[in-house]
Coordinates of C-alpha atoms in Angstrom, one line a residue:
Chain D
M1 CA 0.0 0.0 0.0
T2 CA 1.2 3.5 -0.7
Y3 CA 0.8 6.3 1.8
E4 CA 0.5 10.0 1.5
A5 CA 1.7 12.6 4.0
V6 CA -0.6 15.2 5.5
I7 CA 1.4 18.1 6.8
G8 CA 0.4 21.4 8.4
L9 CA 3.0 24.0 9.4
E10 CA 2.9 26.5 12.2
V11 CA 5.2 29.3 11.4
H12 CA 6.2 32.0 13.9
V13 CA 7.4 35.2 12.4
Q14 CA 8.8 38.1 14.3
V15 CA 7.2 41.3 13.1
K16 CA 9.8 44.0 12.3
T17 CA 9.1 46.9 14.7
R18 CA 11.3 49.3 16.5
S19 CA 9.7 48.8 19.9
K20 CA 8.0 45.8 21.5
M21 CA 4.4 44.6 21.1
F22 CA 3.0 45.9 24.3
S23 CA 5.5 48.5 25.6
R24 CA 8.0 50.9 24.1
V25 CA 11.4 49.6 25.0
A26 CA 13.4 48.8 21.8
A27 CA 13.1 45.4 20.2
G28 CA 16.2 43.9 18.6
Y29 CA 18.5 41.0 18.2
G30 CA 22.1 40.6 19.3
H31 CA 22.1 43.1 22.1
P32 CA 23.8 42.3 25.5
E33 CA 21.6 40.2 27.7
N34 CA 18.7 41.9 29.5
T35 CA 19.4 45.3 28.0
L36 CA 16.0 45.4 26.1
T37 CA 13.6 45.3 29.1
D38 CA 11.3 47.6 30.9
P39 CA 8.7 47.1 33.7
V40 CA 6.1 45.8 31.3
V41 CA 8.4 43.2 29.7
L42 CA 9.5 42.0 33.2
A43 CA 5.9 42.0 34.4
L44 CA 6.6 44.2 37.4
P45 CA 3.5 44.9 39.5
G46 CA 1.3 47.7 38.3
T47 CA 2.3 47.7 34.7
L48 CA -0.1 47.7 31.8
P49 CA 0.4 46.7 28.2
V50 CA -0.2 49.2 25.3
M51 CA -0.5 47.9 21.8
N52 CA 2.1 48.7 19.1
K53 CA 0.2 50.2 16.1
E54 CA 3.0 49.3 13.7
A55 CA 2.8 45.6 14.6
L56 CA -1.0 45.7 13.9
D57 CA -0.4 47.4 10.5
K58 CA 2.2 44.8 9.5
V59 CA 0.1 41.8 10.4
I60 CA -2.8 43.3 8.5
K61 CA -0.4 43.8 5.6
A62 CA 0.7 40.2 5.8
G63 CA -3.0 39.2 5.8
L64 CA -3.8 41.3 2.8
L65 CA -0.7 40.0 0.9
L66 CA -1.8 36.4 1.6
G67 CA -5.4 37.0 0.7
C68 CA -6.8 36.6 4.2
E69 CA -10.0 38.0 5.6
I70 CA -9.1 40.7 8.1
A71 CA -11.3 40.4 11.2
P72 CA -13.5 43.5 11.6
E73 CA -12.9 43.1 15.3
C74 CA -10.6 41.0 17.4
K75 CA -9.5 40.7 21.0
W76 CA -6.5 39.6 23.1
D77 CA -6.4 36.5 25.3
R78 CA -4.1 35.3 28.0
K79 CA -2.4 31.9 27.4
N80 CA -1.6 30.8 30.9
Y81 CA 1.4 28.6 31.7
F82 CA 4.3 28.6 34.1
Y83 CA 7.7 28.7 32.5
P84 CA 10.6 31.0 33.2
D85 CA 10.6 32.4 29.7
S86 CA 7.4 34.3 30.5
P87 CA 7.6 36.5 33.6
K88 CA 3.8 37.2 33.6
N89 CA 3.1 33.5 33.7
Y90 CA 0.9 34.1 30.7
Q91 CA 1.6 35.1 27.1
I92 CA -0.7 37.6 25.5
S93 CA -2.1 36.0 22.3
Q94 CA -5.2 35.7 20.3
Y95 CA -7.3 32.6 20.9
D96 CA -10.7 32.6 19.2
Q97 CA -10.5 35.9 17.3
P98 CA -7.3 36.0 15.2
L99 CA -6.6 39.2 13.3
C100 CA -6.6 37.2 10.0
R101 CA -8.4 34.1 8.7
G102 CA -8.1 32.1 5.6
G103 CA -5.9 33.1 2.7
F104 CA -3.2 31.1 0.9
V105 CA 0.5 31.0 0.0
E106 CA 1.3 30.4 -3.7
I107 CA 4.3 28.1 -3.9
E108 CA 6.5 26.8 -6.7
L109 CA 7.6 23.1 -6.5
P110 CA 11.0 22.1 -7.8
G111 CA 11.0 21.9 -11.6
P112 CA 12.3 19.0 -13.7
A113 CA 15.6 21.0 -13.9
R114 CA 17.0 24.0 -12.3
N115 CA 16.3 26.2 -15.3
V116 CA 12.7 25.0 -15.8
M117 CA 9.8 26.4 -13.8
G118 CA 8.1 24.0 -11.5
E119 CA 4.4 23.5 -10.8
H120 CA 2.7 26.2 -8.9
K121 CA 0.0 25.5 -6.2
R122 CA -1.8 27.2 -3.4
I123 CA -1.4 26.2 0.2
S124 CA -4.4 27.3 2.2
L125 CA -4.0 29.1 5.5
T126 CA -6.2 28.6 8.6
R127 CA -5.3 31.8 10.4
I128 CA -2.7 34.4 11.4
H129 CA -2.7 35.8 14.9
L130 CA -0.5 38.2 16.7
E131 CA 1.1 37.5 20.1
E132 CA 4.2 38.4 22.0
D133 CA 7.5 36.5 21.9
V134 CA 9.0 35.1 25.1
G135 CA 12.4 35.3 26.7
K136 CA 15.3 33.0 25.9
L137 CA 16.6 30.3 28.2
N138 CA 20.2 29.3 28.2
H139 CA 20.8 26.0 29.9
A140 CA 23.9 25.8 32.1
E141 CA 25.2 22.9 34.1
A142 CA 22.8 22.9 37.0
V143 CA 20.6 26.0 36.4
S144 CA 19.0 27.9 33.5
L145 CA 19.7 31.5 32.7
V146 CA 17.0 33.8 31.4
D147 CA 17.5 36.7 28.9
F148 CA 14.3 38.7 28.4
N149 CA 15.6 40.8 25.4
R150 CA 13.4 38.8 23.1
A151 CA 10.4 38.8 25.4
G152 CA 7.6 41.0 24.2
T153 CA 8.7 41.2 20.6
P154 CA 5.7 41.2 18.3
L155 CA 5.3 37.7 16.9
M156 CA 2.7 36.4 14.4
E157 CA 1.8 32.8 14.1
I158 CA 0.8 31.7 10.6
V159 CA -1.0 28.4 10.6
S160 CA -1.5 26.4 7.4
E161 CA -4.3 24.0 6.7
P162 CA -3.1 20.4 6.7
V163 CA -2.8 20.4 3.0
I164 CA 1.0 20.1 2.5
R165 CA 1.8 16.8 0.9
S166 CA 5.6 16.5 1.0
A167 CA 8.8 17.8 2.5
D168 CA 9.5 19.6 -0.8
E169 CA 6.2 21.4 -0.6
A170 CA 6.9 22.4 3.0
F171 CA 10.2 23.8 1.9
A172 CA 8.6 25.6 -1.1
Y173 CA 5.9 27.0 1.3
L174 CA 8.5 28.4 3.7
T175 CA 10.5 29.9 0.9
A176 CA 7.4 31.6 -0.7
L177 CA 6.2 32.8 2.7
K178 CA 9.6 34.3 3.6
T179 CA 9.9 36.0 0.2
I180 CA 6.5 37.7 0.7
M181 CA 7.2 38.7 4.3
V182 CA 10.6 40.3 3.2
Y183 CA 8.9 42.0 0.2
G184 CA 6.3 43.5 2.5
G185 CA 9.0 44.7 5.0
I186 CA 7.0 42.7 7.5
S187 CA 9.9 40.7 8.8
D188 CA 13.5 39.8 7.8
C189 CA 12.7 36.2 8.5
D190 CA 16.3 35.3 9.4
M191 CA 16.0 31.9 10.9
E192 CA 19.5 32.2 12.5
K193 CA 18.2 35.2 14.5
G194 CA 15.0 33.4 15.4
Q195 CA 12.9 35.7 13.3
L196 CA 11.2 32.7 11.7
R197 CA 10.5 29.5 13.5
C198 CA 8.6 26.5 12.3
D199 CA 6.8 23.5 13.8
A200 CA 5.3 20.8 11.7
N201 CA 2.3 18.6 12.3
I202 CA 2.7 15.4 10.3
S203 CA 0.6 12.3 9.7
I204 CA 0.2 9.7 7.0
R205 CA -2.7 7.9 5.5
P206 CA -3.3 5.4 2.7
A207 CA -3.1 7.4 -0.5
G208 CA -6.5 8.7 -1.5
A209 CA -8.0 8.3 2.0
T210 CA -9.8 11.3 3.5
A211 CA -9.6 10.6 7.3
L212 CA -6.6 12.0 9.0
G213 CA -4.0 9.8 10.7
T214 CA -2.5 10.3 14.1
K215 CA -0.3 13.4 14.0
V216 CA 3.2 13.9 15.3
E217 CA 4.4 17.4 16.1
L218 CA 8.0 18.0 15.0
K219 CA 9.9 20.7 16.7
N220 CA 13.3 22.4 16.5
L221 CA 13.3 22.7 12.7
N222 CA 15.7 25.6 12.8
S223 CA 16.7 26.0 9.2
F224 CA 14.8 25.6 5.9
S225 CA 16.7 22.5 5.0
F226 CA 16.1 21.0 8.4
V227 CA 12.4 21.5 7.9
R228 CA 12.6 19.6 4.6
D229 CA 14.9 16.9 5.9
G230 CA 13.1 16.6 9.3
I231 CA 9.7 16.2 7.6
A232 CA 11.0 13.7 5.0
L233 CA 12.5 11.6 7.9
E234 CA 9.3 11.7 9.9
V235 CA 7.1 10.7 7.0
S236 CA 9.3 7.7 6.2
R237 CA 9.5 6.8 9.9
Q238 CA 5.7 6.8 10.2
V239 CA 5.4 4.7 7.0
A240 CA 7.9 2.2 8.4
V241 CA 6.0 2.0 11.7
V242 CA 2.7 1.3 9.9
Q243 CA 4.2 -1.2 7.4
A244 CA 5.7 -3.1 10.3
G245 CA 2.2 -3.5 11.7
G246 CA 2.6 -0.8 14.3
T247 CA 0.6 2.3 15.0
V248 CA 1.8 5.9 15.1
V249 CA 1.7 7.3 18.6
Q250 CA 0.6 10.9 19.1
E251 CA 3.7 12.7 20.4
T252 CA 6.1 15.6 20.0
R253 CA 9.4 14.8 18.5
D254 CA 12.6 16.8 18.4
Y255 CA 14.6 16.9 15.1
D256 CA 18.3 17.2 15.3
G257 CA 19.6 18.6 12.0
Q258 CA 23.2 17.8 12.8
T259 CA 22.7 14.1 13.2
G260 CA 19.6 13.9 11.0
E261 CA 17.7 12.0 13.7
S262 CA 14.6 12.6 15.7
K263 CA 13.6 11.5 19.2
S264 CA 10.4 11.6 21.2
L265 CA 10.2 14.5 23.7
R266 CA 8.8 13.5 27.1
T267 CA 6.0 16.0 27.8
K268 CA 3.8 16.2 30.8
E269 CA 0.2 15.3 30.0
M270 CA -1.1 18.4 31.7
A271 CA 1.1 20.8 29.8
H272 CA -1.5 21.8 27.3
D273 CA -4.2 23.3 29.4
Y274 CA -3.6 27.0 28.8
R275 CA -6.9 28.2 30.3
Y276 CA -7.2 31.0 27.8
F277 CA -9.4 33.9 28.8
P278 CA -9.8 37.5 27.5
D279 CA -7.1 39.9 28.7
P280 CA -8.8 42.6 30.7
D281 CA -5.9 44.9 30.2
L282 CA -6.3 45.3 26.5
M283 CA -9.2 46.7 24.6
P284 CA -10.3 45.1 21.3
V285 CA -9.0 46.0 17.9
Q286 CA -11.4 47.2 15.2
V287 CA -10.2 47.2 11.6
G288 CA -12.4 49.3 9.3
E289 CA -12.2 49.7 5.5
E290 CA -10.3 52.9 5.8
W291 CA -7.5 51.3 7.8
K292 CA -7.3 48.3 5.4
S293 CA -7.2 50.6 2.4
A294 CA -4.3 52.6 3.9
V295 CA -2.4 49.4 4.5
R296 CA -3.3 48.0 1.1
A297 CA -1.8 51.2 -0.5
G298 CA 1.6 50.2 0.9
C299 CA 1.4 46.6 -0.3
P300 CA 4.0 45.6 -2.9
E301 CA 3.3 43.4 -6.0
L302 CA 3.5 39.8 -4.9
P303 CA 6.8 38.1 -6.0
F304 CA 5.2 35.5 -8.3
D305 CA 2.9 38.1 -9.9
K306 CA 6.0 40.2 -10.6
Q307 CA 7.8 37.2 -12.1
R308 CA 4.9 36.5 -14.4
R309 CA 4.9 40.1 -15.4
F310 CA 8.7 40.2 -16.1
Q311 CA 8.3 37.1 -18.3
K312 CA 5.3 38.4 -20.2
E313 CA 6.0 42.1 -20.5
Y314 CA 9.7 42.0 -20.8
G315 CA 10.2 38.6 -22.3
V316 CA 12.9 37.8 -19.7
P317 CA 13.3 34.0 -19.4
Y318 CA 12.6 32.0 -16.2
T319 CA 16.3 31.4 -15.6
I320 CA 16.8 35.1 -15.1
T321 CA 13.5 36.0 -13.4
S322 CA 13.9 33.2 -10.9
V323 CA 17.2 34.9 -9.9
L324 CA 16.0 38.5 -9.9
V325 CA 12.5 38.2 -8.4
P326 CA 13.1 36.6 -5.0
D327 CA 15.1 39.7 -4.0
R328 CA 12.9 42.8 -4.1
E329 CA 15.8 45.3 -4.3
L330 CA 17.4 43.3 -7.1
S331 CA 14.1 43.2 -9.1
D332 CA 13.7 46.9 -8.6
F333 CA 17.3 47.5 -9.7
F334 CA 16.5 45.4 -12.8
E335 CA 13.3 47.3 -13.7
E336 CA 15.1 50.6 -13.4
A337 CA 18.0 49.4 -15.7
A338 CA 15.5 47.9 -18.1
R339 CA 13.5 51.2 -18.2
L340 CA 16.7 53.2 -18.8
C341 CA 18.0 51.1 -21.7
G342 CA 14.8 49.7 -23.1
R343 CA 16.5 46.3 -23.4
P344 CA 15.2 44.2 -20.5
Q345 CA 16.6 40.9 -21.6
A346 CA 20.2 42.3 -21.9
A347 CA 19.9 44.2 -18.6
G348 CA 18.6 41.1 -16.9
N349 CA 21.5 39.0 -18.1
W350 CA 24.1 41.5 -16.9
I351 CA 22.4 41.8 -13.5
A352 CA 21.7 38.1 -12.9
N353 CA 25.1 36.9 -14.1
D354 CA 27.8 39.5 -14.0
L355 CA 26.6 41.8 -11.2
L356 CA 25.7 38.9 -8.9
R357 CA 29.0 37.1 -9.6
E358 CA 31.0 40.3 -8.8
L359 CA 28.9 41.0 -5.6
G360 CA 29.4 37.4 -4.5
A361 CA 33.1 37.5 -5.1
A362 CA 33.4 40.8 -3.2
T363 CA 30.9 39.6 -0.5
L364 CA 28.9 42.8 -0.9
G365 CA 25.2 43.4 -0.9
L366 CA 23.4 45.2 -3.7
A367 CA 23.1 48.4 -1.6
Q368 CA 27.0 48.6 -1.6
S369 CA 27.3 48.1 -5.3
K370 CA 29.0 50.9 -7.2
V371 CA 27.3 49.6 -10.3
R372 CA 23.9 51.2 -10.4
P373 CA 21.0 50.7 -12.9
A374 CA 22.3 53.5 -15.0
H375 CA 25.7 51.8 -15.4
V376 CA 24.1 48.6 -16.6
A377 CA 21.8 50.5 -19.0
G378 CA 24.7 52.5 -20.4
L379 CA 26.7 49.3 -21.0
V380 CA 23.8 47.6 -22.7
R381 CA 23.5 50.6 -25.0
L382 CA 27.2 50.6 -25.8
V383 CA 27.0 47.0 -26.8
E384 CA 23.8 47.5 -28.6
E385 CA 25.3 50.3 -30.7
G386 CA 28.2 48.1 -31.5
A387 CA 30.5 50.6 -29.8
I388 CA 32.1 47.8 -27.8
L389 CA 32.2 44.1 -28.3
S390 CA 30.8 41.8 -25.6
N391 CA 34.3 40.6 -24.5
A392 CA 35.3 44.2 -23.9
A393 CA 32.0 44.8 -22.3
K394 CA 32.8 42.1 -19.7
E395 CA 36.0 43.9 -18.9
V396 CA 34.2 47.2 -18.7
F397 CA 31.7 45.8 -16.3
V398 CA 34.4 44.5 -14.0
D399 CA 36.1 47.9 -14.1
M400 CA 32.8 49.7 -13.4
F401 CA 32.1 47.4 -10.5
R402 CA 35.5 48.3 -9.0
T403 CA 35.5 52.0 -9.7
G404 CA 31.9 53.1 -10.1
D405 CA 32.8 55.0 -13.2
P406 CA 30.1 55.2 -15.9
P407 CA 30.7 52.8 -18.8
G408 CA 31.6 55.5 -21.4
A409 CA 34.3 56.8 -19.1
V410 CA 35.7 53.3 -18.5
V411 CA 35.9 52.7 -22.2
A412 CA 37.7 55.9 -22.7
R413 CA 40.0 55.4 -19.8
I414 CA 41.0 51.8 -20.3
G415 CA 41.7 53.4 -23.4
L416 CA 40.7 51.0 -25.6
G417 CA 42.0 53.7 -28.0
A418 CA 45.3 54.1 -26.2
Q419 CA 46.8 50.9 -27.4
T420 CA 45.7 51.6 -30.9
D421 CA 47.6 53.8 -33.1
L422 CA 45.4 56.2 -35.0
G423 CA 46.8 55.2 -38.4
E424 CA 45.9 51.6 -37.6
L425 CA 42.4 52.6 -36.5
E426 CA 41.9 54.5 -39.7
R427 CA 43.1 51.5 -41.8
W428 CA 40.6 49.2 -40.0
C429 CA 37.8 51.7 -40.7
R430 CA 38.7 51.9 -44.3
E431 CA 38.7 48.2 -44.7
A432 CA 35.4 47.9 -42.9
V433 CA 33.8 50.4 -45.2
A434 CA 35.4 48.9 -48.3
A435 CA 34.1 45.4 -47.3
N436 CA 30.5 46.6 -47.0
P437 CA 29.6 48.9 -49.8
K438 CA 25.9 48.4 -49.3
S439 CA 25.9 49.8 -45.8
A440 CA 28.2 52.6 -47.0
A441 CA 25.6 53.5 -49.7
D442 CA 22.8 53.2 -47.2
F443 CA 24.5 55.5 -44.8
K444 CA 25.3 58.0 -47.5
A445 CA 21.6 57.8 -48.5
G446 CA 20.7 59.0 -45.0
K447 CA 20.2 55.7 -43.1
E448 CA 21.9 56.7 -39.9
S449 CA 21.9 53.3 -38.3
A450 CA 23.8 51.8 -41.2
I451 CA 27.0 53.1 -39.6
N452 CA 26.7 50.4 -36.9
A453 CA 27.4 47.7 -39.5
F454 CA 31.1 48.9 -39.7
K455 CA 31.7 49.1 -36.0
G456 CA 31.6 45.4 -35.3
P457 CA 34.4 44.6 -37.8
V458 CA 36.5 47.5 -36.6
M459 CA 36.1 46.4 -33.0
R460 CA 37.0 42.8 -33.9
A461 CA 40.1 44.0 -35.7
A462 CA 40.9 46.1 -32.7
K463 CA 40.2 43.1 -30.4
G464 CA 37.7 45.3 -28.6
R465 CA 40.3 47.8 -27.7
A466 CA 39.3 50.8 -29.7
D467 CA 37.7 53.9 -28.4
P468 CA 34.1 53.7 -29.7
K469 CA 33.8 57.5 -29.9
R470 CA 36.9 57.7 -32.1
V471 CA 35.8 54.8 -34.2
D472 CA 32.5 56.6 -34.8
E473 CA 34.2 59.8 -35.7
T474 CA 36.7 58.1 -38.0
L475 CA 33.9 56.2 -39.8
R476 CA 31.9 59.4 -40.3
R477 CA 34.9 61.2 -41.6
L478 CA 35.6 58.4 -44.1
L479 CA 32.0 58.0 -45.2
A480 CA 31.7 61.8 -45.7
Q481 CA 34.5 61.7 -48.3
Chain J
M1 CA -22.3 24.4 46.0
P2 CA -20.0 22.6 43.6
K3 CA -18.2 19.5 45.0
P4 CA -14.4 19.4 45.2
D5 CA -14.5 16.9 42.3
D6 CA -16.1 19.4 40.0
L7 CA -13.4 21.9 40.9
R8 CA -10.7 19.6 39.6
L9 CA -8.6 20.9 42.4
D10 CA -5.7 18.6 41.8
H11 CA -5.5 19.6 38.2
V12 CA -5.7 23.3 39.0
A13 CA -3.1 23.0 41.7
N14 CA -0.8 21.1 39.4
L15 CA -1.1 23.7 36.7
A16 CA -0.3 26.4 39.3
R17 CA 2.6 24.3 40.5
L18 CA 1.2 24.1 44.0
A19 CA 1.8 21.1 46.2
L20 CA -1.2 21.1 48.6
T21 CA -1.6 19.0 51.7
A22 CA -4.9 17.1 52.2
E23 CA -5.9 19.6 54.8
E24 CA -5.2 22.5 52.5
K25 CA -7.1 20.9 49.7
E26 CA -10.1 20.6 51.9
R27 CA -9.9 24.2 53.0
F28 CA -9.3 25.6 49.5
A29 CA -11.9 23.4 48.0
A30 CA -14.4 25.0 50.3
Q31 CA -13.2 28.5 49.6
L32 CA -13.1 28.1 45.8
G33 CA -16.5 26.4 46.0
D34 CA -17.9 29.5 47.7
V35 CA -16.4 31.8 45.1
L36 CA -17.8 29.7 42.3
A37 CA -21.2 29.6 43.9
Y38 CA -21.1 33.4 44.2
V39 CA -20.2 33.9 40.6
Q40 CA -22.7 31.3 39.4
Q41 CA -25.5 33.8 40.4
L42 CA -24.7 35.4 37.1
N43 CA -26.2 32.4 35.4
E44 CA -29.6 33.6 36.7
V45 CA -29.4 36.8 34.6
D46 CA -31.3 36.6 31.3
V47 CA -28.7 37.4 28.6
S48 CA -30.7 36.3 25.6
G49 CA -30.2 38.8 22.7
I50 CA -27.0 40.2 24.3
E51 CA -23.8 39.9 22.3
P52 CA -20.9 38.4 24.3
T53 CA -18.1 40.9 25.0
A54 CA -14.8 40.8 26.7
H55 CA -15.1 44.3 27.9
A56 CA -17.9 46.4 29.4
F57 CA -16.8 49.6 27.7
P58 CA -17.2 50.4 24.0
V59 CA -13.5 51.5 23.7
V60 CA -11.3 50.1 20.9
N61 CA -8.0 50.7 19.2
V62 CA -6.0 52.0 22.2
W63 CA -2.4 52.0 21.0
A64 CA 0.9 53.8 20.8
E65 CA 3.0 54.6 17.9
D66 CA 6.1 52.5 17.4
V67 CA 8.7 54.9 18.8
P68 CA 11.2 53.3 21.2
E69 CA 11.8 54.8 24.6
P70 CA 14.6 54.0 27.0
G71 CA 14.2 50.8 29.0
L72 CA 15.7 49.6 32.2
S73 CA 19.4 49.3 32.9
V74 CA 20.7 45.8 33.3
E75 CA 21.3 46.6 37.0
D76 CA 17.7 47.7 37.5
A77 CA 16.3 44.9 35.4
L78 CA 18.1 42.3 37.6
G79 CA 17.6 44.3 40.8
N80 CA 15.0 42.0 42.2
A81 CA 16.6 38.7 41.0
P82 CA 17.3 36.4 43.9
E83 CA 20.2 35.1 41.9
K84 CA 21.9 36.3 38.7
R85 CA 24.8 35.3 36.5
D86 CA 26.3 36.9 33.4
N87 CA 23.6 39.6 33.5
M88 CA 20.9 36.9 33.4
F89 CA 18.3 35.7 35.8
V90 CA 19.2 32.3 37.4
V91 CA 16.3 29.9 37.6
P92 CA 16.1 26.2 38.4
K93 CA 17.1 24.1 35.5
V94 CA 14.2 23.7 33.1
V95 CA 14.2 21.6 30.0
E96 CA 11.0 21.3 28.1

């Protein structure tokens, strides 16, 4: 019998705000221990929480980007438990009235090859609610040490329906979700900084069955590839259990990405009675049409929509759009360069290949790049006009990347003309004109662009090292005779 | 008055991490029972046609703008800690 996996993901995403969810001390990562606390975070007596408007805006934005229904009204609840990561002994969360319901994440499954687009599908969401993050425990020999810097950071929980069918789909889901969150400026989703965390609920059932099997919760999936590998391992573990005549036990398992193994976590049976009740300290949130419209106005185009547009409007192939689009800044950079030179495909090639290669080699981010969209556009135009050959253009690009000089200046400086004596240049130009009388006649008859037909042969003869401006001048002088 | 069994006193005590003696259980069961009985008077009120609400006042959207303000110094933050180490609160070892 064949089995299919039924997977639901619970993804916690820290919302990017300057201050915390319910008080105004700064939020942040990597600060010295316990330097981001205030009386509210530490739950000192007499303190009261006050909502962070920006966090609400950003979760509404996430909901709009993911096609969720935004609740017209929602409230806050206390999730009660005793654990030293939470000094109040409860976490403020949303129980039965989440801010967002429904919606979906469009994902792309791996294609048959890297350069071929994979199948797209929609993963339905159950809900998104907002809550506060908790402190971080560091386990020492005999005691635990608590750092409350993270406590109170706005945290949203994005819950998918149990409709994910494989480890690859889970990976694609997280990738798509992260891209959208980063596009929207909602979160940086850096897993190493704990800005995105993922738990998976996994069960199996005979292929085609509708009833759900016993689910196992998999925790500690702390990188995207651990999510994929951990789920793949758990699915095959469950299949092996069932095929050996056993039954899957409902449990929480801990995945260790280093060893690639998982083990059952011993949990107390009582642990999951959180006794939720409405938080009397916080008034409800009402989201009207006006608020939603204001947030919607700041929503970016979704990444897959942008990719489809680049392919359709600009004719840029998947191999290039799949590199440009996941990075919003890079795709904006591309659009600007494409607009400036009117040659989107060429601009896309320079950016996806040469620019990224140079940035990678120099370990720089796009923001630090001295090559700006105008540089790329200028270079594309020089090649287009036949002013430089593509080999020389590669050299010009590397020089622009290093110096930040505009392409024309680089061409003049590395003096593609300097190594060429003027007599020789004139001889190449004469030969080119003589070899192509038709274009010469066309040019003389007023067809301006016919001059480009001579530039290629001249540049080839000059091995790319001729000053395009001087070539142009020389050709015009000869053709005028 | 609800019986101690209905109160699930052992369960509640366990959640609250309280180890109660038999004598304490009896005493608290009686006290909690009284409280519950008192609150149960609310069940006599006719609430048909009234929307449930978590708050009695029609006040919504009370918030602050996302502008950070200074917090506590590490010294103040740890001022009440019975034990501290490396600028962190020391608690009994907990492993989930």
